[in-house]
PDB file of C-alpha atoms in Angstrom:
ATOM      1  CA  MET S   1      24.529 134.103 145.866  1.00 46.00           C
ATOM      2  CA  ASP S   2      21.923 136.443 147.398  1.00 59.00           C
ATOM      3  CA  ASN S   3      22.873 139.505 149.494  1.00 62.00           C
ATOM      4  CA  GLY S   4      22.366 137.721 152.776  1.00 78.00           C
ATOM      5  CA  ALA S   5      24.678 134.888 151.751  1.00 83.00           C
ATOM      6  CA  SER S   6      27.401 137.226 150.534  1.00 85.00           C
ATOM      7  CA  SER S   7      27.145 139.288 153.733  1.00 86.00           C
ATOM      8  CA  TYR S   8      27.311 136.104 155.800  1.00 85.00           C
ATOM      9  CA  ARG S   9      30.353 134.871 153.869  1.00 87.00           C
ATOM     10  CA  ARG S  10      32.049 138.215 154.537  1.00 87.00           C
ATOM     11  CA  PHE S  11      31.204 137.824 158.245  1.00 87.00           C
ATOM     12  CA  LEU S  12      32.652 134.314 158.264  1.00 85.00           C
ATOM     13  CA  ASN S  13      35.836 135.750 156.742  1.00 88.00           C
ATOM     14  CA  GLY S  14      36.152 138.259 159.589  1.00 87.00           C
ATOM     15  CA  ASP S  15      34.220 141.296 158.308  1.00 86.00           C
ATOM     16  CA  GLU S  16      31.887 142.315 161.178  1.00 87.00           C
ATOM     17  CA  ASN S  17      29.985 144.677 158.844  1.00 90.00           C
ATOM     18  CA  GLY S  18      28.654 141.633 156.986  1.00 87.00           C
ATOM     19  CA  PHE S  19      26.756 140.558 160.093  1.00 89.00           C
ATOM     20  CA  VAL S  20      25.491 144.102 160.694  1.00 91.00           C
ATOM     21  CA  GLU S  21      24.074 144.101 157.141  1.00 91.00           C
ATOM     22  CA  ILE S  22      22.265 140.814 157.790  1.00 91.00           C
ATOM     23  CA  VAL S  23      20.681 142.141 160.976  1.00 92.00           C
ATOM     24  CA  GLU S  24      19.615 145.382 159.290  1.00 91.00           C
ATOM     25  CA  GLN S  25      18.153 143.522 156.319  1.00 90.00           C
ATOM     26  CA  TYR S  26      16.216 140.805 158.153  1.00 91.00           C
ATOM     27  CA  ALA S  27      15.508 141.829 161.779  1.00 91.00           C
ATOM     28  CA  THR S  28      12.102 143.486 161.310  1.00 91.00           C
ATOM     29  CA  ASN S  29      10.787 140.795 158.974  1.00 90.00           C
ATOM     30  CA  LEU S  30      11.953 138.061 161.338  1.00 92.00           C
ATOM     31  CA  ILE S  31      10.134 139.711 164.234  1.00 91.00           C
ATOM     32  CA  PHE S  32       6.874 139.779 162.259  1.00 90.00           C
ATOM     33  CA  PHE S  33       7.388 136.201 161.098  1.00 91.00           C
ATOM     34  CA  ILE S  34       8.107 134.883 164.603  1.00 92.00           C
ATOM     35  CA  ASN S  35       5.285 136.974 166.104  1.00 90.00           C
ATOM     36  CA  GLY S  36       2.912 135.074 163.809  1.00 87.00           C
ATOM     37  CA  PHE S  37       3.798 131.937 165.762  1.00 88.00           C
ATOM     38  CA  VAL S  38       4.160 133.191 169.323  1.00 90.00           C
ATOM     39  CA  GLY S  39       1.726 136.131 169.364  1.00 87.00           C
ATOM     40  CA  ASN S  40       3.964 138.227 171.604  1.00 89.00           C
ATOM     41  CA  ILE S  41       6.168 140.943 170.140  1.00 90.00           C
ATOM     42  CA  ALA S  42       8.642 140.942 173.052  1.00 91.00           C
ATOM     43  CA  VAL S  43       9.136 137.178 172.780  1.00 93.00           C
ATOM     44  CA  ALA S  44       9.423 137.512 169.002  1.00 92.00           C
ATOM     45  CA  GLU S  45      12.208 140.072 169.456  1.00 93.00           C
ATOM     46  CA  ASP S  46      14.030 137.733 171.859  1.00 94.00           C
ATOM     47  CA  LEU S  47      13.695 134.792 169.475  1.00 95.00           C
ATOM     48  CA  MET S  48      14.912 136.965 166.593  1.00 94.00           C
ATOM     49  CA  GLU S  49      18.029 137.723 168.637  1.00 94.00           C
ATOM     50  CA  GLU S  50      18.496 134.015 169.360  1.00 94.00           C
ATOM     51  CA  THR S  51      18.211 133.324 165.639  1.00 94.00           C
ATOM     52  CA  PHE S  52      21.051 135.740 164.941  1.00 92.00           C
ATOM     53  CA  CYS S  53      23.056 134.251 167.813  1.00 92.00           C
ATOM     54  CA  ASP S  54      22.799 130.860 166.112  1.00 92.00           C
ATOM     55  CA  LEU S  55      24.403 132.390 163.025  1.00 88.00           C
ATOM     56  CA  ILE S  56      27.336 133.455 165.180  1.00 87.00           C
ATOM     57  CA  PHE S  57      27.714 130.314 167.307  1.00 89.00           C
ATOM     58  CA  TYR S  58      27.077 127.750 164.566  1.00 87.00           C
ATOM     59  CA  LYS S  59      28.974 129.372 161.730  1.00 82.00           C
ATOM     60  CA  ASN S  60      29.577 126.300 159.617  1.00 78.00           C
ATOM     61  CA  ARG S  61      25.992 125.015 159.445  1.00 84.00           C
ATOM     62  CA  TYR S  62      24.992 127.043 156.381  1.00 82.00           C
ATOM     63  CA  LYS S  63      26.091 125.005 153.382  1.00 81.00           C
ATOM     64  CA  GLY S  64      24.445 127.053 150.603  1.00 78.00           C
ATOM     65  CA  LYS S  65      21.965 124.311 149.649  1.00 81.00           C
ATOM     66  CA  SER S  66      19.132 126.836 149.928  1.00 81.00           C
ATOM     67  CA  SER S  67      19.080 130.614 149.866  1.00 85.00           C
ATOM     68  CA  PHE S  68      20.461 132.297 152.957  1.00 87.00           C
ATOM     69  CA  LYS S  69      17.056 133.858 153.623  1.00 88.00           C
ATOM     70  CA  THR S  70      15.417 130.422 153.594  1.00 88.00           C
ATOM     71  CA  TYR S  71      18.048 129.127 156.006  1.00 88.00           C
ATOM     72  CA  LEU S  72      17.569 132.107 158.332  1.00 91.00           C
ATOM     73  CA  PHE S  73      13.773 131.840 158.380  1.00 91.00           C
ATOM     74  CA  ALA S  74      13.975 128.068 158.991  1.00 90.00           C
ATOM     75  CA  ILE S  75      16.105 128.765 162.078  1.00 92.00           C
ATOM     76  CA  ALA S  76      13.550 131.360 163.224  1.00 93.00           C
ATOM     77  CA  ARG S  77      10.661 128.943 162.684  1.00 92.00           C
ATOM     78  CA  ASN S  78      12.438 126.265 164.710  1.00 91.00           C
ATOM     79  CA  LYS S  79      13.141 128.757 167.517  1.00 92.00           C
ATOM     80  CA  ALA S  80       9.450 129.733 167.594  1.00 92.00           C
ATOM     81  CA  LEU S  81       8.241 126.127 167.635  1.00 90.00           C
ATOM     82  CA  THR S  82      10.716 125.212 170.381  1.00 91.00           C
ATOM     83  CA  TYR S  83       9.524 128.186 172.407  1.00 92.00           C
ATOM     84  CA  LEU S  84       5.892 127.136 171.962  1.00 89.00           C
ATOM     85  CA  LYS S  85       6.693 123.576 173.076  1.00 88.00           C
ATOM     86  CA  LYS S  86       8.520 124.766 176.178  1.00 87.00           C
ATOM     87  CA  ASN S  87       5.830 127.300 177.063  1.00 84.00           C
ATOM     88  CA  SER S  88       2.708 125.378 176.175  1.00 72.00           C
ATOM     89  CA  ARG S  89       0.834 126.791 179.138  1.00 58.00           C
ATOM     90  CA  MET S  90      -0.509 130.286 178.612  1.00 54.00           C
ATOM     91  CA  THR S  91       1.286 132.958 180.568  1.00 55.00           C
ATOM     92  CA  ASP S  92      -0.329 136.258 181.339  1.00 55.00           C
ATOM     93  CA  LEU S  93       1.402 139.615 181.273  1.00 53.00           C
ATOM     94  CA  PRO S  94       1.075 141.823 184.325  1.00 56.00           C
ATOM     95  CA  ILE S  95      -1.502 144.547 183.606  1.00 51.00           C
ATOM     96  CA  GLU S  96       1.140 147.292 183.515  1.00 53.00           C
ATOM     97  CA  ASP S  97       2.981 145.472 180.702  1.00 54.00           C
ATOM     98  CA  TYR S  98      -0.002 145.505 178.340  1.00 50.00           C
ATOM     99  CA  ASP S  99       0.412 149.201 177.501  1.00 54.00           C
ATOM    100  CA  LYS S 100       4.086 148.705 176.700  1.00 57.00           C
ATOM    101  CA  GLU S 101       3.299 145.594 174.637  1.00 56.00           C
ATOM    102  CA  LEU S 102       0.644 147.463 172.652  1.00 56.00           C
ATOM    103  CA  VAL S 103       2.918 150.463 172.093  1.00 60.00           C
ATOM    104  CA  ASP S 104       5.763 148.203 170.895  1.00 62.00           C
ATOM    105  CA  LEU S 105       3.482 146.403 168.460  1.00 59.00           C
ATOM    106  CA  GLU S 106       1.980 149.671 167.240  1.00 61.00           C
ATOM    107  CA  ASN S 107       5.399 151.216 166.599  1.00 59.00           C
ATOM    108  CA  LEU S 108       6.531 148.151 164.670  1.00 57.00           C
ATOM    109  CA  GLU S 109       3.345 148.076 162.615  1.00 53.00           C
ATOM    110  CA  HIS S 110       3.650 151.753 161.708  1.00 49.00           C
ATOM    111  CA  ALA S 111       7.249 151.284 160.621  1.00 52.00           C
ATOM    112  CA  VAL S 112       6.318 148.532 158.174  1.00 48.00           C
ATOM    113  CA  ILE S 113       2.708 149.264 157.237  1.00 44.00           C
ATOM    114  CA  LYS S 114       2.545 152.604 155.441  1.00 47.00           C
ATOM    115  CA  ASP S 115      -0.899 153.066 153.904  1.00 49.00           C
ATOM    116  CA  GLU S 116      -4.509 152.058 154.535  1.00 60.00           C
ATOM    117  CA  GLU S 117      -4.614 149.128 152.097  1.00 63.00           C
ATOM    118  CA  LYS S 118      -1.628 147.554 153.806  1.00 64.00           C
ATOM    119  CA  ARG S 119      -3.338 147.991 157.186  1.00 64.00           C
ATOM    120  CA  GLN S 120      -6.431 146.243 155.839  1.00 71.00           C
ATOM    121  CA  LEU S 121      -4.283 143.458 154.484  1.00 73.00           C
ATOM    122  CA  TYR S 122      -2.484 143.053 157.816  1.00 71.00           C
ATOM    123  CA  SER S 123      -5.778 142.998 159.687  1.00 75.00           C
ATOM    124  CA  ALA S 124      -7.160 140.342 157.354  1.00 79.00           C
ATOM    125  CA  MET S 125      -3.927 138.328 157.702  1.00 79.00           C
ATOM    126  CA  GLU S 126      -4.481 138.173 161.479  1.00 82.00           C
ATOM    127  CA  LYS S 127      -7.895 136.593 160.904  1.00 84.00           C
ATOM    128  CA  VAL S 128      -6.761 133.704 158.693  1.00 86.00           C
ATOM    129  CA  SER S 129      -5.338 130.519 160.181  1.00 88.00           C
ATOM    130  CA  SER S 130      -1.708 130.497 161.275  1.00 86.00           C
ATOM    131  CA  ASP S 131      -0.721 128.059 158.483  1.00 88.00           C
ATOM    132  CA  TYR S 132      -2.262 130.384 155.893  1.00 89.00           C
ATOM    133  CA  ARG S 133      -0.696 133.447 157.485  1.00 87.00           C
ATOM    134  CA  THR S 134       2.727 131.801 157.550  1.00 89.00           C
ATOM    135  CA  VAL S 135       2.725 130.687 153.927  1.00 90.00           C
ATOM    136  CA  LEU S 136       1.431 134.072 152.735  1.00 87.00           C
ATOM    137  CA  HIS S 137       4.061 135.865 154.799  1.00 86.00           C
ATOM    138  CA  LEU S 138       6.885 133.796 153.321  1.00 89.00           C
ATOM    139  CA  LEU S 139       5.653 134.027 149.735  1.00 89.00           C
ATOM    140  CA  TYR S 140       4.573 137.665 149.568  1.00 84.00           C
ATOM    141  CA  PHE S 141       6.243 139.599 152.367  1.00 84.00           C
ATOM    142  CA  GLU S 142       9.554 137.752 152.159  1.00 86.00           C
ATOM    143  CA  ASP S 143       9.416 137.123 148.382  1.00 87.00           C
ATOM    144  CA  MET S 144      10.336 133.482 148.824  1.00 89.00           C
ATOM    145  CA  SER S 145       9.707 131.026 146.032  1.00 90.00           C
ATOM    146  CA  TYR S 146       7.352 128.111 146.561  1.00 91.00           C
ATOM    147  CA  GLU S 147      10.400 125.842 146.847  1.00 91.00           C
ATOM    148  CA  GLU S 148      12.014 128.036 149.502  1.00 90.00           C
ATOM    149  CA  ALA S 149       8.769 128.227 151.475  1.00 90.00           C
ATOM    150  CA  ALA S 150       8.480 124.437 151.221  1.00 91.00           C
ATOM    151  CA  LEU S 151      11.932 124.076 152.771  1.00 91.00           C
ATOM    152  CA  VAL S 152      11.113 126.458 155.625  1.00 90.00           C
ATOM    153  CA  LEU S 153       7.773 124.798 156.364  1.00 90.00           C
ATOM    154  CA  ARG S 154       9.027 121.254 155.728  1.00 92.00           C
ATOM    155  CA  LYS S 155       6.422 120.524 153.075  1.00 91.00           C
ATOM    156  CA  ASN S 156       6.647 119.556 149.425  1.00 92.00           C
ATOM    157  CA  GLY S 157       6.003 121.936 146.526  1.00 88.00           C
ATOM    158  CA  LYS S 158       2.483 120.681 145.812  1.00 92.00           C
ATOM    159  CA  GLN S 159       1.486 121.082 149.463  1.00 92.00           C
ATOM    160  CA  ILE S 160       2.753 124.664 149.420  1.00 91.00           C
ATOM    161  CA  LYS S 161       0.884 125.459 146.179  1.00 93.00           C
ATOM    162  CA  ASN S 162      -2.340 124.043 147.616  1.00 93.00           C
ATOM    163  CA  LEU S 163      -1.820 125.799 150.947  1.00 92.00           C
ATOM    164  CA  ALA S 164      -1.076 129.106 149.166  1.00 91.00           C
ATOM    165  CA  TYR S 165      -4.215 128.782 147.026  1.00 94.00           C
ATOM    166  CA  ARG S 166      -6.427 128.134 150.052  1.00 93.00           C
ATOM    167  CA  ALA S 167      -4.670 130.899 151.988  1.00 90.00           C
ATOM    168  CA  LYS S 168      -5.299 133.439 149.218  1.00 90.00           C
ATOM    169  CA  GLN S 169      -8.968 132.438 149.052  1.00 91.00           C
ATOM    170  CA  SER S 170      -9.313 132.784 152.812  1.00 90.00           C
ATOM    171  CA  LEU S 171      -7.504 136.133 152.814  1.00 86.00           C
ATOM    172  CA  LYS S 172      -9.701 137.412 149.980  1.00 86.00           C
ATOM    173  CA  SER S 173     -12.798 136.416 151.950  1.00 87.00           C
ATOM    174  CA  GLU S 174     -11.544 138.183 155.102  1.00 84.00           C
ATOM    175  CA  MET S 175     -10.651 141.312 153.129  1.00 81.00           C
ATOM    176  CA  GLU S 176     -14.115 141.416 151.569  1.00 81.00           C
ATOM    177  CA  LYS S 177     -15.692 141.046 155.039  1.00 81.00           C
ATOM    178  CA  GLY S 178     -13.615 144.041 156.114  1.00 70.00           C
ATOM    179  CA  GLY S 179     -14.971 146.184 153.282  1.00 69.00           C
ATOM    180  CA  PHE S 180     -12.180 145.729 150.745  1.00 63.00           C
ATOM    181  CA  ILE S 181     -13.597 145.664 147.231  1.00 62.00           C
ATOM    182  CA  TYR S 182     -11.812 143.200 144.959  1.00 58.00           C
ATOM    183  CA  GLU S 183     -11.623 144.447 141.380  1.00 56.00           C
ATOM    184  CA  LYS S 184     -11.127 141.846 138.687  1.00 53.00           C
ATOM    185  CA  GLN S 185      -8.706 142.808 135.950  1.00 47.00           C
ATOM    186  CA  GLN S 186     -10.153 142.662 132.458  1.00 43.00           C
TER     187      GLN S 186
END
């Protein structure tokens, strides 16, 4: 049982600190994951909160068939896709909200991205397709296995392996365009 599952079990048994641990462990990563779908940090934060609300309101849905992290990120993905369906028309922010939006995104980036190589990687990730960005995020930022990523993305293992291979090639190409020099190990 991973940490998230044990914390969630404690929460289900009445220990409120279990839920606090889950939020502390996953909130920032969920925001980045959801932002990859919706492209708006404020909306991503709202959808992250809705994801955690689902854990509270639908307590008995997690059956332990997958890791807790996989379950949580699948909920987040579904929230993001539902949001995109409901808001298919583009909405513009008032001009005065752009500064706040940029500051929020900048603060979040600086909290997670520490050094220059990580900034280059993040920049290159923004340039690859959303499918590539999503699979790379799940596999490398969230340390999910191919099987867990397949469950979140509703694909089979072979599709995830192929998608990950193409995503890595695309990311490598974008990083090289940005001046990153790839060194082959001998």
